[in-house]
Tab-separated table of C-alpha atoms in Angstrom:
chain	number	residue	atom	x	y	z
A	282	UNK	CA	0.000	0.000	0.000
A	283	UNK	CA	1.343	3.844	-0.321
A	284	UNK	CA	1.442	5.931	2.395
A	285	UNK	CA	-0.456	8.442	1.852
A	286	UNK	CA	-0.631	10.484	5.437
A	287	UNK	CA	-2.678	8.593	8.045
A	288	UNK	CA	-4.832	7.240	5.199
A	289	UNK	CA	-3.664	4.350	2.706
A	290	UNK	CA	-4.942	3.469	-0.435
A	291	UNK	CA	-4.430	0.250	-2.278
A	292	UNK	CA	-2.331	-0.524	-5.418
A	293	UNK	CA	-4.939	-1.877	-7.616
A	294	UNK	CA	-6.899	1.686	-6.495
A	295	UNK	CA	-3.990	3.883	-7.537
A	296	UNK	CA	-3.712	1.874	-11.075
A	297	UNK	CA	-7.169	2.131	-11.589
A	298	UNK	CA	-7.337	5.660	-11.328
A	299	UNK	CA	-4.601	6.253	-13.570
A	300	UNK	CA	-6.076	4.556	-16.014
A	301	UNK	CA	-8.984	6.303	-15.625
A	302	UNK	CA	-6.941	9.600	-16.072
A	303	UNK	CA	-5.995	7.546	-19.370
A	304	UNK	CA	-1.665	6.949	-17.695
A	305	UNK	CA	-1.787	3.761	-19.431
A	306	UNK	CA	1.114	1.912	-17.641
A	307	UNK	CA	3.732	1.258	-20.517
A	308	UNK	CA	7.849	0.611	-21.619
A	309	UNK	CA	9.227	4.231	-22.235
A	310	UNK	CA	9.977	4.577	-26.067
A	311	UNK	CA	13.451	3.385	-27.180
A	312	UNK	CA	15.172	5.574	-29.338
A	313	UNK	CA	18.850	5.221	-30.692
A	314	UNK	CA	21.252	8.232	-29.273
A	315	UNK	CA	21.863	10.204	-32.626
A	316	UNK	CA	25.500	12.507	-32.348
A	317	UNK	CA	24.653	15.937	-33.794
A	318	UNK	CA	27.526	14.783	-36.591
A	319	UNK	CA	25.451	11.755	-37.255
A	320	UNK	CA	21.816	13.786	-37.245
A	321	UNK	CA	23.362	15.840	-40.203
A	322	UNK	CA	24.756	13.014	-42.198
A	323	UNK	CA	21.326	11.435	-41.950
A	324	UNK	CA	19.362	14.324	-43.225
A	325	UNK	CA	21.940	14.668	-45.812
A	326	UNK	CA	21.837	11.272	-47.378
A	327	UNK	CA	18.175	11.365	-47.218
A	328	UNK	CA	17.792	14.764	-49.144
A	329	UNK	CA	20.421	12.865	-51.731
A	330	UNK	CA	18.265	10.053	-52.335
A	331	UNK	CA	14.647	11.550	-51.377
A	332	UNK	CA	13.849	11.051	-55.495
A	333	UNK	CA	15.311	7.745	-55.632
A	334	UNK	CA	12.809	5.412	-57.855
A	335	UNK	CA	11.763	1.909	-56.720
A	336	UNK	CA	14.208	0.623	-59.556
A	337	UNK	CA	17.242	2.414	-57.571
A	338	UNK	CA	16.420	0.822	-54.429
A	339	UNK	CA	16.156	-2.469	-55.882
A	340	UNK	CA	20.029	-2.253	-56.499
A	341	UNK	CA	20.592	-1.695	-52.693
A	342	UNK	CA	21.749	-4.758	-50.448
A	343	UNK	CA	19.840	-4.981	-47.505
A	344	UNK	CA	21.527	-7.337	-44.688
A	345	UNK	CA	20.262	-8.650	-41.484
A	346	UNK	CA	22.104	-8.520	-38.305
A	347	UNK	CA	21.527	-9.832	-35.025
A	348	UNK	CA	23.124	-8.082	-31.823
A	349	UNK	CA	24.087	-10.113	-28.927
A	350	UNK	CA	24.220	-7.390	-25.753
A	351	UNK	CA	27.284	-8.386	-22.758
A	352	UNK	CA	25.686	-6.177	-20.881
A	353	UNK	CA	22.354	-4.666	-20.974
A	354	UNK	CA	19.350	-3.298	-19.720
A	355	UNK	CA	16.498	-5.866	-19.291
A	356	UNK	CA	14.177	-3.013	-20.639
A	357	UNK	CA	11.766	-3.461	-17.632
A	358	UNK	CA	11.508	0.438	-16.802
A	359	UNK	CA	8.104	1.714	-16.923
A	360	UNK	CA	6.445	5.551	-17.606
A	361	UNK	CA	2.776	6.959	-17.041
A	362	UNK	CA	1.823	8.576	-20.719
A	363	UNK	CA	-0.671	9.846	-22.349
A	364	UNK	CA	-1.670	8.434	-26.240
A	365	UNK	CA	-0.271	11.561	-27.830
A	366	UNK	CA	3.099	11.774	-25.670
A	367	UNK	CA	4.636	8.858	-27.478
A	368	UNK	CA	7.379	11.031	-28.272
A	369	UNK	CA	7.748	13.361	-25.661
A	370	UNK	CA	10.974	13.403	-24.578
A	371	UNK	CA	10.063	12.611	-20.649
A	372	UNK	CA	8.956	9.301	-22.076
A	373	UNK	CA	11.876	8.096	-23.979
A	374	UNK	CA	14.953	6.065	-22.832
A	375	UNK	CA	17.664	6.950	-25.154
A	376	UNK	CA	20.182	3.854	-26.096
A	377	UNK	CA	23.573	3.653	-26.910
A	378	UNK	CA	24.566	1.135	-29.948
A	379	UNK	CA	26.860	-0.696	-27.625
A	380	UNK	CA	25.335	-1.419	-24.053
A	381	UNK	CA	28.476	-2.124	-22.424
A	382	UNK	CA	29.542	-4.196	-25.164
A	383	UNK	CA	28.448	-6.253	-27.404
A	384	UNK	CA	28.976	-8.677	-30.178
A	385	UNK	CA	27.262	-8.373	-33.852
A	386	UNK	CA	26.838	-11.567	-36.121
């Protein structure tokens, strides 16, 4: 139960009010950490090739990777939002490519 003075309420009572204020309990949005040098070579390649045709893109190899983490977060962190505060930035974890360390096959 919280403590809430000399009166206590109950879990299940708190959760159901915050879902009836519409604080869906949810994971926090996972975003890769972009550099600032990174953020404009990204816009920059996409302004290059924002009039690519299908035909172009066809000629592009696309590979599959798979990340194995040493050392990572389990993800299990939790945040009170609202529908349109998906990306709000008090809602979103930001990641680092490596996590400690890790090894890509």
């Amino acid at each position: 139960m919280f403590n809430t003075g000399h009166r206590g309420i109950t879990v299940r009572t708190m959760r159901r009010e915050l879902k009836g204020m519409e604080l869906n309990n949810c994971r926090p949005t996972r975003k890769p950490l972009v550099s600032a040098i990174n953020h404009k070579k990204r816009l920059q390649f996409a302004k290059q090739h924002k009039d690519w045709t299908v035909e172009q893109w066809g000629n592009v190899m696309w590979s599959d990777e798979l990340r194995i983490g040493l050392f990572q977060n389990d993800g299990l962190n939790g945040v009170r939002k609202e529908t349109h505060e998906t990306m709000d930035l008090s809602c979103i974890v930001p990641t680092v490519q490596a996590n400690g360390g890790s090894i890509m096959i």
